[in-house]
CSV table of C-alpha atoms and ligand atoms in Angstrom, one decimal:
chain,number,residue,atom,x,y,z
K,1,UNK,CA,88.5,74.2,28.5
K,2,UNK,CA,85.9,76.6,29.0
K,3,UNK,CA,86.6,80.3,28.9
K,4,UNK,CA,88.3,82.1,31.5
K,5,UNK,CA,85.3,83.9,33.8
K,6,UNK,CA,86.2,86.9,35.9
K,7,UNK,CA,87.7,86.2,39.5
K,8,UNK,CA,84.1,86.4,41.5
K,9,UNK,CA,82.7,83.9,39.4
K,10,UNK,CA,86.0,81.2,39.1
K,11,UNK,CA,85.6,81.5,43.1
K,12,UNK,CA,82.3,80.2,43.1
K,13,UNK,CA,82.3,77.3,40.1
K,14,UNK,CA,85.9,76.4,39.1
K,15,UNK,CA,87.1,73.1,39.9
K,16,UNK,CA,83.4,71.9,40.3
K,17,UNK,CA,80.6,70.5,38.4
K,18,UNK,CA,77.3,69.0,39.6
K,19,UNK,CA,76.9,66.3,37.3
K,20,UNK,CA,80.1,64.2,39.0
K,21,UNK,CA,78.2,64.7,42.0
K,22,UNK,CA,74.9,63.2,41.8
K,23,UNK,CA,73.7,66.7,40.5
K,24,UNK,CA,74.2,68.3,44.3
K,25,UNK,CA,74.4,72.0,43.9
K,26,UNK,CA,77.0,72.3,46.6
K,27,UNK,CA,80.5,70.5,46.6
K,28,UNK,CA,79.6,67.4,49.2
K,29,UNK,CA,81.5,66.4,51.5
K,30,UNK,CA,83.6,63.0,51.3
K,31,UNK,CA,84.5,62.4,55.3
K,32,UNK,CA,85.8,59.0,54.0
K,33,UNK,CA,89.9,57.8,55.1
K,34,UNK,CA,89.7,55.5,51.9
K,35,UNK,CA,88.1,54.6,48.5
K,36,UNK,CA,87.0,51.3,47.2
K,37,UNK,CA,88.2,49.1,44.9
K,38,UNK,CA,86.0,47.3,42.7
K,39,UNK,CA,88.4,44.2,42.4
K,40,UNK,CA,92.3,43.6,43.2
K,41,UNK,CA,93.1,44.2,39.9
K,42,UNK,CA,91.5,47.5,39.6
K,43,UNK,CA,93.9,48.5,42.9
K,44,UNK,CA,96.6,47.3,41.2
K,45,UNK,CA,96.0,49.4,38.6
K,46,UNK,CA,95.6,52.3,40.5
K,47,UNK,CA,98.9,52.1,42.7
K,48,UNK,CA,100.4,51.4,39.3
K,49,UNK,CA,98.9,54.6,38.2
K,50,UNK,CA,97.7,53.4,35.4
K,51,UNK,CA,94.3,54.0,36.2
K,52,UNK,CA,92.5,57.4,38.0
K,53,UNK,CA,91.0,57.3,41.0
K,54,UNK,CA,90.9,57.8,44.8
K,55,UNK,CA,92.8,55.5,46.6
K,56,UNK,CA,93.2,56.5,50.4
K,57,UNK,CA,92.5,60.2,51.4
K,58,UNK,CA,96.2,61.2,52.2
K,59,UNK,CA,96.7,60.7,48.4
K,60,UNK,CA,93.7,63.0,47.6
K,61,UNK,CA,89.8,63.0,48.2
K,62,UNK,CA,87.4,64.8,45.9
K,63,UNK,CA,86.6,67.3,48.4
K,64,UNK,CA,89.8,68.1,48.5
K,65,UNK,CA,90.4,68.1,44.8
K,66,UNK,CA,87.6,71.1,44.3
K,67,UNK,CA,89.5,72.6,46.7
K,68,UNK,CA,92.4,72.6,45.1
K,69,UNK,CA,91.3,72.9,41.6
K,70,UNK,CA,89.3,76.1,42.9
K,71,UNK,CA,92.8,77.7,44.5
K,72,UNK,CA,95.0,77.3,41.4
K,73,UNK,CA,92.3,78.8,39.2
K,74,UNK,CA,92.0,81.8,41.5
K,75,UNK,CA,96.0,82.3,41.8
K,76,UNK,CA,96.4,81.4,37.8
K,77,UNK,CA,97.9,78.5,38.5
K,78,UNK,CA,98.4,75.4,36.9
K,79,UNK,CA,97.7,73.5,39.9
K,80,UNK,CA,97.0,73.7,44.1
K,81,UNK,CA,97.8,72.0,46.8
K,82,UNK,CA,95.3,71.5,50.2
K,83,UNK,CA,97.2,71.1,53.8
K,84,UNK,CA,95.9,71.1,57.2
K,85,UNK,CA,97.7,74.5,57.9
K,86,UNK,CA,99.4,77.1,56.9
K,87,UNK,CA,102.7,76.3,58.2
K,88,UNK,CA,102.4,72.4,56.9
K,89,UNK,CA,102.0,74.4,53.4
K,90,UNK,CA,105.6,76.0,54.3
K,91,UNK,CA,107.4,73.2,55.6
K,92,UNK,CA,106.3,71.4,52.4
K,93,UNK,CA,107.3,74.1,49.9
K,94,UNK,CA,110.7,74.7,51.8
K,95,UNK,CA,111.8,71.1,52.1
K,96,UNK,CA,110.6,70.3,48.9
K,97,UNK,CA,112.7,72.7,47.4
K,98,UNK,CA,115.7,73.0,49.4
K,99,UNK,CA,118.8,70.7,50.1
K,100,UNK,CA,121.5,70.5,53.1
K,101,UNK,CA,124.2,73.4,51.5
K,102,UNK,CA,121.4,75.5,50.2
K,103,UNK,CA,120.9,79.2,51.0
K,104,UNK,CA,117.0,80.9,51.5
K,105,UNK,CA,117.5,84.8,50.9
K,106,UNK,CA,113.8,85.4,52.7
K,107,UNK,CA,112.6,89.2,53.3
K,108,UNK,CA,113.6,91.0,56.6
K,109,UNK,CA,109.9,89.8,57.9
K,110,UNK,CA,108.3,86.2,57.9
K,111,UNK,CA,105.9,84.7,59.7
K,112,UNK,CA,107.0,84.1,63.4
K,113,UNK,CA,106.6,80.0,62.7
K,114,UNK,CA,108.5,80.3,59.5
K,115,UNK,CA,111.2,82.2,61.2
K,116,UNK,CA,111.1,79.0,63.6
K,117,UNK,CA,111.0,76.8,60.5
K,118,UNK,CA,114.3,78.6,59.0
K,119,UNK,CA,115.9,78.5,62.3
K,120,UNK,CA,115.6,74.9,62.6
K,121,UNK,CA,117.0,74.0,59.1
K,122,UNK,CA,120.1,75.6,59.4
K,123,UNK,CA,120.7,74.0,62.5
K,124,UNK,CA,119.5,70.3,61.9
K,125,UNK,CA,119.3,70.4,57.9
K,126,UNK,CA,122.5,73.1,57.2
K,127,UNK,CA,120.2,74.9,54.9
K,128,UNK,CA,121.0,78.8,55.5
K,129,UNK,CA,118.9,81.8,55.4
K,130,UNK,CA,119.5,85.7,55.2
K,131,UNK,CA,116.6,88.1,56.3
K,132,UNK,CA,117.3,90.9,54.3
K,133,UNK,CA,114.5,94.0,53.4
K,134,UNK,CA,115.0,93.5,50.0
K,135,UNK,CA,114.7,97.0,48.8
K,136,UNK,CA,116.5,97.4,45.9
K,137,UNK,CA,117.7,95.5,42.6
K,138,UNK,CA,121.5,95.9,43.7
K,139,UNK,CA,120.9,95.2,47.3
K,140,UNK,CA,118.8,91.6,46.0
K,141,UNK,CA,121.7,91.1,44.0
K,142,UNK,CA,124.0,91.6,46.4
K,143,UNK,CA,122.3,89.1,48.9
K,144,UNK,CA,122.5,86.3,46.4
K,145,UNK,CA,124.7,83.6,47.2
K,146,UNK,CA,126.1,80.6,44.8
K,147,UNK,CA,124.1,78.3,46.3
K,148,UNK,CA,120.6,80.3,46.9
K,149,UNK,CA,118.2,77.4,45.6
K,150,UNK,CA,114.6,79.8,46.6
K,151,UNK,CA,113.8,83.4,47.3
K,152,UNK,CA,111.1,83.3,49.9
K,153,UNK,CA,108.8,86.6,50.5
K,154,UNK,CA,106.1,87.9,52.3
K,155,UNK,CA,104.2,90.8,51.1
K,156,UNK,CA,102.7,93.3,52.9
K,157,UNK,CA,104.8,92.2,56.1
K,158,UNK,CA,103.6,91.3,59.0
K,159,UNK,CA,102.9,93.7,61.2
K,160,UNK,CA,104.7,96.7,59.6
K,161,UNK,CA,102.8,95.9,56.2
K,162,UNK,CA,105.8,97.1,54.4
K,163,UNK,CA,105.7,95.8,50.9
K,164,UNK,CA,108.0,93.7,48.5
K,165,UNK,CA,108.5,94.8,44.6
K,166,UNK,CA,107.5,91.6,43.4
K,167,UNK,CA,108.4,92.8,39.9
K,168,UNK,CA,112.0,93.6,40.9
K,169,UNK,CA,112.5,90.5,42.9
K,170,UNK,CA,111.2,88.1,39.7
K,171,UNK,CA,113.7,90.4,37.3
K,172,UNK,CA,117.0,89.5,39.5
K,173,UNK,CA,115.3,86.2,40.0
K,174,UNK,CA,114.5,85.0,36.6
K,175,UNK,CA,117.8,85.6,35.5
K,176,UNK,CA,119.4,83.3,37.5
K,177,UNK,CA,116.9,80.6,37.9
K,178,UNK,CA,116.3,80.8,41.5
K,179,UNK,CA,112.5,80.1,42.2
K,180,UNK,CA,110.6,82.9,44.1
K,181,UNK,CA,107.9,82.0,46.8
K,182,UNK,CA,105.6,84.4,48.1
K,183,UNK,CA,103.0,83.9,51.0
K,184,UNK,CA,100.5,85.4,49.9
K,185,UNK,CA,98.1,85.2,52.8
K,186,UNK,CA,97.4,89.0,54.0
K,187,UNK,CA,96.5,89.4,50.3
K,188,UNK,CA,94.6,86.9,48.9
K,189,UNK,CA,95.0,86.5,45.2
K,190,UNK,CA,91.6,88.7,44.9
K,191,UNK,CA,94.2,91.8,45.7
K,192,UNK,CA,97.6,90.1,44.7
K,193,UNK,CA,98.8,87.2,42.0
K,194,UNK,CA,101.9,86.7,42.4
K,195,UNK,CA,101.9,84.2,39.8
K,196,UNK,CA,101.1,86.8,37.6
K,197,UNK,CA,103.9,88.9,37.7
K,198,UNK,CA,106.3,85.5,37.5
K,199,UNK,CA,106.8,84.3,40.7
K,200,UNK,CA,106.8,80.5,41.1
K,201,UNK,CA,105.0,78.9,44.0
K,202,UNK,CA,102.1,80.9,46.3
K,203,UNK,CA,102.0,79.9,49.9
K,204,UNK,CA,98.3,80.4,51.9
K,205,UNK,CA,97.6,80.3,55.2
K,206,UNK,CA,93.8,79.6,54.2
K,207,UNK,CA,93.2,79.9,57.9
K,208,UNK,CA,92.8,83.3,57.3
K,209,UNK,CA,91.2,85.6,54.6
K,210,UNK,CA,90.2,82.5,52.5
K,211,UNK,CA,88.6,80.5,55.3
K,212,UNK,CA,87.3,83.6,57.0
K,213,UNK,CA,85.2,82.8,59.3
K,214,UNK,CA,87.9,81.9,62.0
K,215,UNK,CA,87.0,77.8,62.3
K,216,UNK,CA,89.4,76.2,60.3
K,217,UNK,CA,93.6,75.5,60.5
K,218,UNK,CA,94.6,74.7,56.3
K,219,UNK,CA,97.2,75.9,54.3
K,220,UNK,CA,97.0,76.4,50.2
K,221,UNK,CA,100.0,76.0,47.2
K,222,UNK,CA,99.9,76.6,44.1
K,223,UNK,CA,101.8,76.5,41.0
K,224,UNK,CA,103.4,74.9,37.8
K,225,UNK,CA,101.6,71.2,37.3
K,226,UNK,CA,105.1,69.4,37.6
K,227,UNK,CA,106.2,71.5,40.7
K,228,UNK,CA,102.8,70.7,42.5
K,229,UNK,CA,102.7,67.0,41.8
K,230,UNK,CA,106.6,66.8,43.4
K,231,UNK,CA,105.0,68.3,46.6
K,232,UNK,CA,102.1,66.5,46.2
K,233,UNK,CA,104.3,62.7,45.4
K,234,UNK,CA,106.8,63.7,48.1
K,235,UNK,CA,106.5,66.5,51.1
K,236,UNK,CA,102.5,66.4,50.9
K,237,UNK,CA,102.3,62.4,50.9
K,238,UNK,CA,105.4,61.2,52.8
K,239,UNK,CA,105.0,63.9,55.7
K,240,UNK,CA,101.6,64.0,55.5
K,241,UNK,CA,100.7,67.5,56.7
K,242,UNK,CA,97.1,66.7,55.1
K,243,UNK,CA,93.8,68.8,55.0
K,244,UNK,CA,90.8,67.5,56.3
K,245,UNK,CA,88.1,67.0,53.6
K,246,UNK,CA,85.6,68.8,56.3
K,247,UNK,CA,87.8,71.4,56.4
K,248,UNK,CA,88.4,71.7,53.0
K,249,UNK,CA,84.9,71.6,52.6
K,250,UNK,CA,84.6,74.9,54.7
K,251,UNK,CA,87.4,76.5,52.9
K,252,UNK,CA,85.1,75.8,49.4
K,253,UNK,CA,82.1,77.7,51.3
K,254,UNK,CA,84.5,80.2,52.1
K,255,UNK,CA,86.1,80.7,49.1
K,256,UNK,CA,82.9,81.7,47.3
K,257,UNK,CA,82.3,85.5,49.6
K,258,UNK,CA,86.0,86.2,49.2
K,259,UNK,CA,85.6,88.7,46.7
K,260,UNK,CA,82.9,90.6,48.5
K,261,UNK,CA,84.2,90.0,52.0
K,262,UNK,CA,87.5,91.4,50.6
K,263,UNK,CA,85.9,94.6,49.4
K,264,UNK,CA,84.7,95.1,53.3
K,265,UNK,CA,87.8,94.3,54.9
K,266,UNK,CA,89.5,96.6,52.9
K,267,UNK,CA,86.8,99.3,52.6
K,268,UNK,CA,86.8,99.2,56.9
K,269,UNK,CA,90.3,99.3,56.9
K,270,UNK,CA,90.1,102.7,54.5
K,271,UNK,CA,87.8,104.5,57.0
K,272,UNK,CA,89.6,103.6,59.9
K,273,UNK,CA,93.3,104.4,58.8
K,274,UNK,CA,92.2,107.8,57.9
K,275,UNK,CA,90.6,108.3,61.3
K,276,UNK,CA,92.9,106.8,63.1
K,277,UNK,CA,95.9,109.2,61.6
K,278,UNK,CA,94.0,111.8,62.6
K,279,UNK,CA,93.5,111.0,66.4
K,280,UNK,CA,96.0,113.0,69.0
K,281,UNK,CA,96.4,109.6,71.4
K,282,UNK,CA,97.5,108.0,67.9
K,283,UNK,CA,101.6,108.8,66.7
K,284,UNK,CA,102.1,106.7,63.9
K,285,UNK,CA,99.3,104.5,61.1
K,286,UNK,CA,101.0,101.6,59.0
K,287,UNK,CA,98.7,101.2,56.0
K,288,UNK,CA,99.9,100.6,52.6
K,289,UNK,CA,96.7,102.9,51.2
K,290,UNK,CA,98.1,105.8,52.8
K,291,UNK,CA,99.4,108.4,50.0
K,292,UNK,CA,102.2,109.1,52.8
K,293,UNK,CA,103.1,105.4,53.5
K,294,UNK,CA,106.7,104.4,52.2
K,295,UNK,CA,105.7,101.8,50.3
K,296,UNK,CA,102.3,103.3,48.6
K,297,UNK,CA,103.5,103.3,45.2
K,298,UNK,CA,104.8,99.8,45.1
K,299,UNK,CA,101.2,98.8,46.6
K,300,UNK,CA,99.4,100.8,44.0
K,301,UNK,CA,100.9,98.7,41.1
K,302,UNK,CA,100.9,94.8,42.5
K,303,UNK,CA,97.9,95.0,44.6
K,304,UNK,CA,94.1,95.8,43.3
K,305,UNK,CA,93.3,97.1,47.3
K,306,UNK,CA,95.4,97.9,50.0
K,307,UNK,CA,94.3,95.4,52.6
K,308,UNK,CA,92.4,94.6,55.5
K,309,UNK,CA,95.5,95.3,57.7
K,310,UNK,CA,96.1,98.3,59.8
K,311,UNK,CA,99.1,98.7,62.1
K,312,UNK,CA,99.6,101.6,64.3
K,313,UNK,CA,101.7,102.7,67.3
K,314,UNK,CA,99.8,104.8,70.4
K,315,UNK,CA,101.5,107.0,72.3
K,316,UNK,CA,103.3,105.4,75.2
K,317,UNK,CA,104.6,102.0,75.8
K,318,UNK,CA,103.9,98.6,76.4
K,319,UNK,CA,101.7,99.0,79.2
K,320,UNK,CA,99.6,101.7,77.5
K,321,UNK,CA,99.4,99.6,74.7
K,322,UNK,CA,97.9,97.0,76.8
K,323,UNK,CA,95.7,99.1,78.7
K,324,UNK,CA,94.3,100.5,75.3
K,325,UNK,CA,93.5,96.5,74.1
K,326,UNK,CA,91.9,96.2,77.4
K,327,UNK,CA,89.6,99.0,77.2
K,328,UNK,CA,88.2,97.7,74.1
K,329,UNK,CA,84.5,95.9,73.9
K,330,UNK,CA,83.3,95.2,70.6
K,331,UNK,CA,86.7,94.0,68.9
K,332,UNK,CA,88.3,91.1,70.5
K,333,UNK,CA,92.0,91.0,71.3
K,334,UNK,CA,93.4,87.3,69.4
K,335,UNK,CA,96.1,86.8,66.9
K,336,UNK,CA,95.1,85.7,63.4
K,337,UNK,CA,93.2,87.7,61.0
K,338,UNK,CA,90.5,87.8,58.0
K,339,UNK,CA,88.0,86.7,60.2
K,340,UNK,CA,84.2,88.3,60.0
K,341,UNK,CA,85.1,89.8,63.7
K,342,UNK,CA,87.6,92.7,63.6
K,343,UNK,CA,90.5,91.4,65.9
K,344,UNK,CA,93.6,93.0,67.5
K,345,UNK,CA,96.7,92.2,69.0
K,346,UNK,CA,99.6,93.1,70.6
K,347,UNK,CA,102.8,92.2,68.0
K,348,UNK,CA,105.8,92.6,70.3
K,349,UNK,CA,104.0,90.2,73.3
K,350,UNK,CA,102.0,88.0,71.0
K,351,UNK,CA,102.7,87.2,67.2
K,352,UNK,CA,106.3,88.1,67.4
K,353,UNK,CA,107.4,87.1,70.7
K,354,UNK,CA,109.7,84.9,69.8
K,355,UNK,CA,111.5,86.9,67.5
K,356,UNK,CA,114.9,88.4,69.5
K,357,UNK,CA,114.2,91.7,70.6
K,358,UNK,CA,117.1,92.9,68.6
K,359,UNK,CA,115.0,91.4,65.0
K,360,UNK,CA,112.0,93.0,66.3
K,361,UNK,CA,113.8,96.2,66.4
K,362,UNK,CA,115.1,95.6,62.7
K,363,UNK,CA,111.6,95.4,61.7
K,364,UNK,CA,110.7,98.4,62.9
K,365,UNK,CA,108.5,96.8,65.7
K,366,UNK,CA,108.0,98.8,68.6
K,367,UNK,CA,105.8,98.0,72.3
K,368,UNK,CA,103.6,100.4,71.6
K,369,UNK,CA,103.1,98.9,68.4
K,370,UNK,CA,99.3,97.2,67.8
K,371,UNK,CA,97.9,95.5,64.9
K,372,UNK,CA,94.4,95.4,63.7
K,373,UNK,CA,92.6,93.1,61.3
K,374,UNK,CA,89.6,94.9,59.9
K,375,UNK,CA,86.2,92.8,60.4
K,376,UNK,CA,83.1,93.3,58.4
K,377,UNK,CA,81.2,94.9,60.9
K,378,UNK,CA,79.5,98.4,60.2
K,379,UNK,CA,82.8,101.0,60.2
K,380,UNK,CA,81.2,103.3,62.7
K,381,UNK,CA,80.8,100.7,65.4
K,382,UNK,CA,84.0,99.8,65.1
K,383,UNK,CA,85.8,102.9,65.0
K,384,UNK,CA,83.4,104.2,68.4
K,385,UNK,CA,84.8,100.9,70.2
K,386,UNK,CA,88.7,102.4,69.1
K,387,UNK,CA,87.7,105.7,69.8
K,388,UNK,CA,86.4,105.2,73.7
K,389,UNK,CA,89.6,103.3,74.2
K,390,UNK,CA,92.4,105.5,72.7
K,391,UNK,CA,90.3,108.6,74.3
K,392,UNK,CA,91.1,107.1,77.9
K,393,UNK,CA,94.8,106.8,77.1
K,394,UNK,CA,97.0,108.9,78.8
K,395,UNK,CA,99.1,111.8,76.8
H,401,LIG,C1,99.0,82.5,60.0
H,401,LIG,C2,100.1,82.6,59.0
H,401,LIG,C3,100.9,81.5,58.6
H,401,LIG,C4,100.7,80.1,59.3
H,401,LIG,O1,99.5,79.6,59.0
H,401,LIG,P1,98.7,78.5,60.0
H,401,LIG,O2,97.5,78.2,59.2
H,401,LIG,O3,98.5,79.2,61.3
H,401,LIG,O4,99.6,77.3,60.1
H,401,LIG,C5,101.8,81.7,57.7
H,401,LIG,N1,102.0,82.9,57.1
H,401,LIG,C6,101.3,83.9,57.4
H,401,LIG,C7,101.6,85.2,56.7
H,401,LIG,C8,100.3,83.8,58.4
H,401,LIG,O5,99.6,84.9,58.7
């Protein structure tokens, strides 16, 4: 194999060359449901896998495969996985790697579908789950059960973007076998590999950062070779939450301005954070590049930039808080994030809704609380939309 090239190159040429593709500079598209076959025998020998080949899109499409090739060579992996979202990319992981009379230990926050996800397994599937913050070696320990099969993290956290030592969750792992699985979505593995630092499987929601220009629904996996091709022989196939080769197509296009849209996102998100802990109307700014933030150290050492993220609480409640997302222009008020348009959102009403008020609390989310996803527009524009708007809110 050729040699390893730095990150901003691998996201542009890995898992694709031009001469297996009638010399086309970009990756083309295969819209195509199936493949094929030259005679029966040569089918035969396909489903018998004694041959390679496409054989019916489900099973994989060459689109899809530069997709995936391009993923697990950005994360360090050994291999990716495509699926047509994020949450079909954590329903495969966790059933693939869970059994009824299993235990998840997951950090105190997940994703608000996840938390659905969990939910449902212990009551249908009687696999349990702890949400636990996950501070500490001894309190990790502690939260281990005989019968935890996975360790299942998010880091920075949504919307508090309070951070998980990685490193200390792989030492109490490793030592007892238990796989660790991190989304790795709000980080993309240009600012975290979690892979790296020993953890076993990375979950995307490419919808986001990696897609980034907020028109596609896929989710990304990657890891080991003979963990992928399990998922890929049992929860990717037989359920069948699939990626569409257009979409994976848009994800490849994507893919190749990560690096530089990722330096913008988290360059706008700099310049606000700092104003925005400066303005009176503003009480609180959650940002992991904040030399005050809890959780700065932690962020310093496992993540190349701090994000594109900003939380923050105004003063007043829910209805100020609402009033504030109102009086903005320029940025639009939608869930989701990573998108070329810097969007906003309302945690406690919107993206974490359903989580019991009580949860919510636990997580240190409060109605005042508002989230921000940094776009790539010019930083002064953005920050004069934020600035009208927290201006007219009452003391
Ligand atoms: C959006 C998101 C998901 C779910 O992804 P979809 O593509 O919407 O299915 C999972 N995890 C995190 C952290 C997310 O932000």
């Amino acid at each position: 194999m050729a040699k390893k090239r730095k990150f901003a190159t691998e996201a542009i040429h890995s898992g694709y060359e031009a001469v297996e593709h009638k010399n086309s500079l970009a990756s083309p598209l295969y819209q195509t449901s199936t493949f094929v076959f030259e005679t029966a025998e040569a089918g035969e020998r396909r489903f018998a896998g004694e041959e390679e080949g496409f054989i019916y899109s489900r099973l994989g499409n060459p689109t899809v495969k530069v997709l995936e090739e391009r993923i697990a060579s950005l994360e360090g992996a050994e291999a990716g996985l495509a699926f047509g979202s994020g949450m079909a990319a954590v329903s495969a992981v966790l059933f693939g790697l869970v059994k009824a009379g299993d235990h998840i230990l997951c950090s105190q926050g997940v994703y608000g579908c996840t938390f659905g996800l969990l939910h449902m397994m212990k009551e249908k599937f009687q696999v349990d789950h702890d949400l636990v913050s996950l501070d500490t070696k001894e309190q990790v320990e502690s939260c281990l059960k005989e019968n935890t099969a996975l360790i299942y993290i998010e880091t920075p956290i949504n919307p508090t973007l309070k951070i998980i030592d990685l490193d200390m969750i792989v030492q109490v792992a490793k030592d007892r076998g238990i796989p660790v699985v991190v989304d790795n979505t709000f980080c993309t593995p240009y600012l975290q590999r979690p892979l790296e630092l020993g953890c076993d499987i990375v979950i995307h929601s490419a919808t986001k950062y990696i897609g980034g220009h907020g028109d596609v629904i896929a989710g990304l996996v990657a890891g080991k070779q003979e963990m992928i091709s399990y998922l890929a022989k049992t929860t990717q196939k037989d359920i069948g939450g699939v990626i569409s080769p257009f979409d994976a197509w848009l994800l490849i296009r994507g893919l190749k301005t990560l690096p530089i849209r990722m330096e913008r996102h988290c360059e706008n998100a700099g310049k606000i954070a700092s104003l925005l802990k400066e303005h009176p109307k503003v009480e609180r700014v959650f940002y992991p590049g904040d030399e005050a933030y809890p959780d700065y150290q932690i962020a310093q050492r496992q993540m190349k930039m701090p994000g594109g993220l900003i939380s923050f609480e105004i003063k007043g409640n829910k209805k100020s808080a609402q009033r504030f997302l109102n009086d903005l222009s320029l940025i639009k008020i939608a869930v989701s994030l990573g998108d070329a348009e810097t969007l906003i959102q309302h945690p406690a009403t919107m993206t974490h809704a359903v989580v019991p008020e009580e949860n919510r609390a636990k997580m240190g989310i409060t109605e005042n609380m508002i989230r921000l996803s940094l776009g790539l527009e010019e930083w002064e524009d953005i920050w004069d939309d934020l600035k009208e708007a927290l201006d007219k809110v009452a003391e």
